[in-house]
Amino acid sequence: MLLTTNDVKKIAYLARLGIEDHDLEAFTHDLSNMLNLMTQMNSINTDEVEPMAHPLPQSQRLRADNVTETNQREHFQHLAPHVEDGVYLVPKVIE
Amino acid sequence: MNSAPWEIVIGLEIHTQLATHSKIFSGAATAYGAQPNTQACAVDLGMPGVLPVLNQDAVNKAITFGLAIEAEIAPYSVFARKNYFYPDLPKGYQISQLEHPIVGKGYLDIDLDGESKRIGITRAHLEEDAGKSLHENFHGLSGIDLNRAGTPLLEIVSEPDLRSAKEAVAYMRKLHELVRYLEICDGNMQEGSFRCDANVSVRPAGQTTLGTRTEIKNINSFKFVEKAINYEVERQIEIIENGGRIIQETRLYDANKDETRSMRSKEEANDYRYFPDPDLLPVTIDEQLKAQLKAALPELPAAKKQRFQAQYQLDHDAAHALTSSRAMADYFEEVVKHTTLDAKLCANWLTGDLTAALNKADLDIQDSPVSAARIAELLQRISDQTISGKIAKQVFDTLWQHPNSTADTIIAEQGLKQITDSGAIEAIIDKIIADNPDQVEQYRSGKDKVFAFFVGQVMKAMQGKANPAEVNKMLIAKLTP
Amino acid sequence: MHTKTIKQLAEGLRAGTFSSVELTQHFLTRIEKFHALNAFITVTQEHALTAAKQADKRLAEGNAPLLTGIPFAHKDIFCTHGIKTSCGSKMLDNFIAPYNATVVDKLHHAGAVMLGKLNMDEFAMGSSNENSFYGAAHNPWHENVVPGGSSGGSAAAVAAGLAVCATGTDTGGSIRQPAAFCGITGLKPSYGRVSRYGMIAYASSLDQGGPMARSAEDAAILLQAMAGFDEKDSTSINEPVPDYSRHLTESLQGLKIGLPKEFFQHGLNNQIAQDIDNALNEYRKLGATIIELSMPTLTMAIPAYYVLASAECSSNLSRYDGVRFGHRCEHPADLTDLYLRSRAEGFGSEVKRRILMGTYALSAGYYDAYYLKAQKIRRLISDDFQHALTQVDVIMSPVTPSHAFTLGEKTADPVHMYLEDLYTIAINLAGLPAMSIPIGLSADTPEAPKLPVGLQLIGAYFSEAKLLNIAHAYQQVTNWHQLIPTGFE
């Protein structure tokens, strides 16, 4: 296998995905298979190739610096699991 | 501090909020001080399905900065996502620039005790600001306000060319002055419009490789930058001299304790997984836009200072003080334009009395209660000898208290007009000569210094209103046997 | 009424043969009747009837656009203001979208009547609809067979006559593959042709919305209403939208069809190969010539796609953190716990796998080997297509290597499932437009049910009108697109 369960634990933390210990083996197995598939790419030489980020070679359009949005706080905060006095609440942020 | 065998190496990363009306990728307002989350629109909140569209003015301001530091403006620049989880970062990534920043290598010359030193600027890139975490009054939880999320920032990264906390502050001040000159940033440090991270390392003098650095985050005043760097330098030297090693880490400056401390929360796995943002296309900047923005560049501080020295015969210090901000320079030129008084004397007034009054009231020149036109009227009365310089100070004090009044009104109301009537002056002089025979004797026996005594007596008797030139002329005539 | 074309229905509405309310009620009744198909996540009955009433009023006033009063449904990936928009995920099970996607606004203004929101693989990741939090939709051709994915609900609903047409999205084949599996017509437009604003992102540089319908003619009408420049989407293209219906009937005389030999090699089901041969014969009769092409980089499309799509998804899905919307775990102990558990509970296994894969591919030390390499291969594939499309007018290929498979057949092995996308994902990498049209039915045997087969048509950038023309010409001389699965007549 290309990955160890420890690798997967690290990646999962980076992605902030909680993974139960009993699922770890299965994820490690599946991800290793996926990586196997991806290493097929190495069969092609791409040394002189320019990477392609977008299908069309266009440039970014720019918008005029105008304020177009109005306050919709209540509307948006209806969706939030925990708000108080207009702010979103989360467990204590430690800096 | 025993820093003799140590060389200090500092590089600054300065985040300037660009003074646009709307956010960098959305149409929400950027105004400071609004109620929490009232300026956070669907895009700023990272709602499912929303997309960013780039603000033209943020791009223009970045280019303007680049032109001012003689940097290369990238014809092609790319936005990338910097991925990390933090509650004030709504999308779980910050849109920033990594490989193709909009502004390339440039420089800034700083003044150090009259000497000029060139500080390299590695790059400047556009990015979006994050929101704010609030820690008060939420019963042990943190509150998240996303009004600031998406405010355009220009992150200006210097080369590690700075060699002391003092140099770092000089550079930071110079940059602060520049962005305000260019009117791309309001420079308000209390509101976080101009924030500094410092990369600090030390190495034995003569060593060419850099020591391990630490990054001190978010130091938001000139004073704290100096203190934080000095503290950090001392801390690092002490560790090394005791045989320890510096750990590369992010540290936070605590102004209350005047110390830096490790920010462990930012330390774990700093793997930001940058990649080009697929929602944004490459930004291309053509020569036409560059030329247009170049033509619109204001006169920059260094050029203005030189011009002030040449055009107004000011000395270096006066020119420096008057060009410290665009508003001050404009104020000065407005005054000079409206009075025939010598520009040097005008400069003295602005750098002296006016600046002192502003400092005392904690005001910027833009907020001066006394306008340039009013000051010019006052100085004109010195020029045409209606009042003396000394009386003018008195008029100025009154004007400061009553900014709606004018110099002429105050002179008239308080009867401060200079007395040039030689008869009145002569009578006073005769009396003083008669009352002070000893001093007269001293003067006549060659003690020239006594002359000042007579001038002072005459002025005192005439409450300062006598024309000093007239007094001098008549005194010399009367005292000479 | 549910077997009629948009044009026929529009005529009926204008002639007063039936009202939009009656038409809408007819479809709502069918949705209810066939609710075991699980094609819908949300049925917006009240909303639909209100919209139908407005449509009838607009029709009575005259000058109503063609889609006025036509009942359709949106894939549940498009944000609909005030209506649950789940994206097939538990994460957004409680998400009432606070705004409309541009496509939703456009169809609303076109007068179309939305019946509800259609089932899909979670966050559009999947090829069978089995990754939906709401359970898989079923294929109307056989209840034990998958409808394909990720727009499986859209394909099933249209095939079963639960909606006249539907929106779908296609990141690696998510319109074309379910269209093929369910025997309908689907079109993935050129990247940038349809606004992505309000279309919940899976892989931003690949995602594209498009029409799913019972014929090329209907698809042209739906695409007409969906396409167009949107200033809210930086990747949307500021090019005029042609009249897609106008070119439908042009002659195919002299049409050059390219067949990439890499798409007809091992792994392709014999019967599908035969059906494609038959379809090509029809095209020859219509005046086309067939040219064999070689596009060697196509074989690299699957690994490159899964790197790029996973990488983009890992970042796109970071916003689901339990703070501002969506699922939040109970009683988080601290901030990290809030993230770890909210995301663990809110996402299904396939989404997790792709987030992990993408996180890995972007992480320090692996970026060049995976992400950058994949971007370079993307360039090669795109160049291959550009080159091929200078030689031919259209490229044809299978849509899928085999017929629709049975539920549960491929869930055990994710990589096995990925190979399903063999013929479709290269097109997303290149950003080209492509269609799937029905060209046959498998033989009816006791072991296997009768299932549809699709043909893929791939064109140059912004050649949607040409593709629709090519598809329509075929549909004028065949009737595969008119077949209706048993029980849904």
Short mmCIF file of C-alpha atoms in Angstrom, two decimals, chain B residues 16-267:
data_model
loop_
_atom_site.label_atom_id
_atom_site.label_comp_id
_atom_site.label_asym_id
_atom_site.label_seq_id
_atom_site.Cartn_x
_atom_site.Cartn_y
_atom_site.Cartn_z
CA THR B 16 -2.06 47.54 4.00
CA GLN B 17 -5.82 47.66 3.63
CA LEU B 18 -6.55 49.23 0.28
CA ALA B 19 -8.98 52.12 0.53
CA THR B 20 -11.64 50.78 -1.82
CA HIS B 21 -15.37 51.26 -1.28
CA SER B 22 -16.25 47.62 -1.79
CA LYS B 23 -14.48 44.37 -1.01
CA ILE B 24 -11.89 42.76 -3.21
CA PHE B 25 -14.21 39.99 -4.44
CA SER B 26 -17.70 41.20 -3.55
CA GLY B 27 -19.90 44.28 -3.60
CA ALA B 28 -20.13 44.56 0.21
CA ALA B 29 -18.95 47.78 1.85
CA THR B 30 -15.58 48.03 3.57
CA ALA B 31 -16.43 50.89 5.93
CA TYR B 32 -14.92 50.52 9.39
CA GLY B 33 -16.96 50.26 12.56
CA ALA B 34 -20.27 48.84 11.30
CA GLN B 35 -22.36 46.51 13.47
CA PRO B 36 -20.98 42.94 13.35
CA ASN B 37 -21.73 40.98 10.18
CA THR B 38 -23.80 43.74 8.59
CA GLN B 39 -21.20 44.13 5.85
CA ALA B 40 -20.70 40.43 5.19
CA CYS B 41 -22.56 39.40 2.04
CA ALA B 42 -23.11 35.89 0.68
CA VAL B 43 -19.70 35.92 -1.05
CA ASP B 44 -17.89 37.11 2.10
CA LEU B 45 -19.66 34.43 4.15
CA GLY B 46 -18.54 31.71 1.75
CA MET B 47 -22.12 30.58 1.13
CA PRO B 48 -22.41 27.45 -1.03
CA GLY B 49 -22.34 28.33 -4.72
CA VAL B 50 -21.01 31.89 -4.53
CA LEU B 51 -18.12 33.08 -6.69
CA PRO B 52 -15.56 35.88 -6.47
CA VAL B 53 -15.25 38.74 -8.97
CA LEU B 54 -12.18 40.96 -8.72
CA ASN B 55 -12.41 44.67 -7.86
CA GLN B 56 -10.76 46.89 -10.49
CA ASP B 57 -9.81 49.54 -7.98
CA ALA B 58 -7.93 47.08 -5.77
CA VAL B 59 -5.88 46.13 -8.83
CA ASN B 60 -5.30 49.79 -9.71
CA LYS B 61 -4.13 50.61 -6.22
CA ALA B 62 -1.71 47.68 -6.20
CA ILE B 63 -0.28 48.81 -9.55
CA THR B 64 -0.02 52.39 -8.28
CA PHE B 65 2.03 51.15 -5.35
CA GLY B 66 4.25 49.09 -7.64
CA LEU B 67 4.91 52.08 -9.87
CA ALA B 68 5.81 54.21 -6.86
CA ILE B 69 8.49 51.76 -5.71
CA GLU B 70 9.85 51.36 -9.25
CA ALA B 71 8.82 47.71 -9.27
CA GLU B 72 7.97 45.51 -12.18
CA ILE B 73 4.22 45.18 -12.59
CA ALA B 74 3.44 41.60 -13.54
CA PRO B 75 1.80 41.50 -16.97
CA TYR B 76 0.20 38.25 -15.80
CA SER B 77 -0.63 37.53 -12.19
CA VAL B 78 -2.49 34.68 -10.54
CA PHE B 79 -4.67 34.28 -7.47
CA ALA B 80 -4.11 31.20 -5.37
CA ARG B 81 -5.93 29.65 -2.47
CA LYS B 82 -4.17 29.38 0.86
CA ASN B 83 -5.98 26.59 2.69
CA TYR B 84 -6.35 26.49 6.45
CA PHE B 85 -9.17 26.22 8.94
CA TYR B 86 -9.91 29.15 11.20
CA PRO B 87 -13.30 30.49 12.25
CA ASP B 88 -12.57 33.97 10.92
CA LEU B 89 -11.76 32.49 7.50
CA PRO B 90 -15.21 31.63 6.09
CA LYS B 91 -14.27 29.56 3.06
CA GLY B 92 -11.51 27.60 4.77
CA TYR B 93 -9.09 29.26 2.40
CA GLN B 94 -7.80 32.75 1.83
CA ILE B 95 -7.60 34.03 -1.72
CA SER B 96 -4.07 35.35 -2.03
CA GLN B 97 -1.19 35.29 -4.49
CA LEU B 98 1.82 33.03 -4.35
CA GLU B 99 3.71 32.38 -7.56
CA HIS B 100 2.76 35.34 -9.69
CA PRO B 101 2.28 38.38 -7.43
CA ILE B 102 1.01 41.55 -9.05
CA VAL B 103 4.01 43.63 -7.94
CA GLY B 104 7.56 42.33 -8.28
CA LYS B 105 10.90 43.59 -6.97
CA GLY B 106 11.14 47.24 -6.01
CA TYR B 107 12.76 49.38 -3.34
CA LEU B 108 12.27 52.15 -0.85
CA ASP B 109 14.96 54.58 0.33
CA ILE B 110 14.87 55.35 4.02
CA ASP B 111 16.61 58.12 5.95
CA LEU B 112 18.76 57.19 8.90
CA ASP B 113 20.25 60.16 10.74
CA GLY B 114 20.62 62.03 7.48
CA GLU B 115 22.02 59.02 5.60
CA SER B 116 19.98 57.25 2.98
CA LYS B 117 19.68 53.46 2.86
CA ARG B 118 17.96 51.49 0.13
CA ILE B 119 15.64 48.73 1.37
CA GLY B 120 14.65 46.08 -1.14
CA ILE B 121 11.00 45.15 -1.54
CA THR B 122 10.71 41.54 -2.63
CA ARG B 123 7.12 41.68 -3.80
CA ALA B 124 3.66 42.96 -3.04
CA HIS B 125 0.58 40.85 -3.59
CA LEU B 126 -3.17 41.22 -3.36
CA GLU B 127 -5.21 39.15 -0.96
CA GLU B 128 -8.41 39.22 1.04
CA ASP B 129 -8.48 40.05 4.73
CA ALA B 130 -10.03 37.65 7.27
CA GLY B 131 -12.77 38.46 9.78
CA LYS B 132 -12.30 38.98 13.49
CA SER B 133 -12.70 36.77 16.51
CA LEU B 134 -14.21 38.52 19.53
CA HIS B 135 -13.51 37.09 22.92
CA GLU B 136 -15.54 39.20 25.30
CA ASN B 137 -18.95 38.52 26.75
CA PHE B 138 -19.81 35.29 25.02
CA HIS B 139 -19.82 33.06 28.10
CA GLY B 140 -16.62 31.24 27.26
CA LEU B 141 -17.26 31.11 23.51
CA SER B 142 -15.78 33.27 20.78
CA GLY B 143 -17.84 35.50 18.52
CA ILE B 144 -17.08 35.80 14.83
CA ASP B 145 -17.57 39.08 12.98
CA LEU B 146 -16.98 38.77 9.25
CA ASN B 147 -17.34 42.44 8.27
CA ARG B 148 -13.62 42.64 7.59
CA ALA B 149 -13.57 39.37 5.62
CA GLY B 150 -12.82 40.18 2.01
CA THR B 151 -11.38 43.64 2.56
CA PRO B 152 -8.58 44.08 0.01
CA LEU B 153 -5.06 43.88 1.36
CA LEU B 154 -1.76 44.57 -0.30
CA GLU B 155 0.90 42.54 1.47
CA ILE B 156 4.24 44.26 1.00
CA VAL B 157 7.21 42.00 1.72
CA SER B 158 10.63 43.53 2.28
CA GLU B 159 13.97 41.89 1.75
CA PRO B 160 15.80 41.01 4.98
CA ASP B 161 17.71 44.27 4.56
CA LEU B 162 16.89 45.87 7.90
CA ARG B 163 19.59 45.70 10.56
CA SER B 164 17.96 47.17 13.65
CA ALA B 165 14.61 47.84 15.21
CA LYS B 166 15.24 51.50 14.44
CA GLU B 167 15.73 50.77 10.76
CA ALA B 168 12.62 48.63 10.75
CA VAL B 169 10.61 51.50 12.18
CA ALA B 170 12.14 53.97 9.72
CA TYR B 171 11.16 51.68 6.85
CA MET B 172 7.69 51.16 8.21
CA ARG B 173 7.17 54.90 8.66
CA LYS B 174 8.41 55.57 5.17
CA LEU B 175 6.05 52.98 3.74
CA HIS B 176 3.20 54.37 5.83
CA GLU B 177 3.92 57.83 4.44
CA LEU B 178 4.04 56.46 0.90
CA VAL B 179 0.75 54.58 0.93
CA ARG B 180 -0.98 57.64 2.32
CA TYR B 181 0.66 59.84 -0.32
CA LEU B 182 -0.62 57.49 -2.97
CA GLU B 183 -4.02 57.52 -1.29
CA ILE B 184 -4.22 53.76 -1.59
CA CYS B 185 -4.55 53.22 2.19
CA ASP B 186 -5.87 55.45 4.95
CA GLY B 187 -2.97 54.36 7.16
CA ASN B 188 -5.16 54.18 10.24
CA MET B 189 -3.23 51.86 12.49
CA GLN B 190 -5.75 51.75 15.33
CA GLU B 191 -8.32 50.42 12.88
CA GLY B 192 -5.84 47.91 11.52
CA SER B 193 -5.45 49.47 8.09
CA PHE B 194 -1.67 49.15 8.29
CA ARG B 195 -0.35 46.08 10.11
CA CYS B 196 3.08 44.60 10.40
CA ASP B 197 4.58 41.14 10.80
CA ALA B 198 8.30 41.08 11.49
CA ASN B 199 10.69 38.29 10.61
CA VAL B 200 13.58 38.51 12.99
CA SER B 201 16.84 36.56 13.21
CA VAL B 202 20.32 37.13 14.54
CA ARG B 203 23.69 35.84 13.36
CA PRO B 204 27.29 36.33 14.41
CA ALA B 205 28.63 39.45 12.67
CA GLY B 206 30.36 38.43 9.47
CA GLN B 207 28.37 35.25 8.92
CA THR B 208 26.68 35.22 5.53
CA THR B 209 24.00 32.60 6.07
CA LEU B 210 20.87 33.70 7.91
CA GLY B 211 20.03 32.54 11.38
CA THR B 212 16.75 30.80 12.16
CA ARG B 213 14.01 33.37 12.16
CA THR B 214 10.85 33.86 14.10
CA GLU B 215 7.85 35.72 12.81
CA ILE B 216 6.18 38.21 15.12
CA LYS B 217 2.56 38.67 14.09
CA ASN B 218 0.31 41.69 13.94
CA ILE B 219 2.29 44.49 15.54
CA ASN B 220 0.15 47.49 14.99
CA SER B 221 2.09 50.56 16.05
CA PHE B 222 5.53 51.98 15.33
CA LYS B 223 6.33 51.94 19.02
CA PHE B 224 5.42 48.29 19.42
CA VAL B 225 7.37 47.25 16.34
CA GLU B 226 10.49 48.70 17.87
CA LYS B 227 9.81 47.16 21.26
CA ALA B 228 8.77 43.79 19.92
CA ILE B 229 11.86 43.50 17.73
CA ASN B 230 14.18 44.59 20.51
CA TYR B 231 12.62 42.12 22.88
CA GLU B 232 12.83 39.34 20.32
CA VAL B 233 16.47 40.10 19.43
CA GLU B 234 17.43 39.98 23.07
CA ARG B 235 15.52 36.76 23.57
CA GLN B 236 17.20 35.10 20.62
CA ILE B 237 20.70 36.23 21.59
CA GLU B 238 20.19 35.04 25.12
CA ILE B 239 19.08 31.62 23.93
CA ILE B 240 22.02 31.24 21.56
CA GLU B 241 24.56 32.52 24.10
CA ASN B 242 23.25 29.95 26.56
CA GLY B 243 23.85 27.23 24.01
CA GLY B 244 20.23 26.91 22.88
CA ARG B 245 18.65 26.87 19.42
CA ILE B 246 16.06 29.19 17.94
CA ILE B 247 12.89 27.42 16.86
CA GLN B 248 11.30 28.72 13.69
CA GLU B 249 7.85 29.73 14.86
CA THR B 250 5.20 32.38 14.90
CA ARG B 251 5.15 34.62 17.94
CA LEU B 252 2.75 37.19 19.24
CA TYR B 253 3.82 40.49 20.81
CA ASP B 254 2.07 41.23 24.08
CA ALA B 255 2.22 44.99 24.55
CA ASN B 256 1.06 44.83 28.14
CA LYS B 257 3.89 42.58 29.22
CA ASP B 258 6.32 43.90 26.56
CA GLU B 259 7.27 40.41 25.45
CA THR B 260 6.73 38.00 22.59
CA ARG B 261 5.26 34.55 23.10
CA SER B 262 4.84 31.49 20.97
CA MET B 263 1.51 31.10 19.13
CA ARG B 264 1.24 27.35 19.33
CA SER B 265 -2.18 27.28 17.74
CA LYS B 266 -0.70 28.52 14.45
CA GLU B 267 2.14 26.08 14.59
#
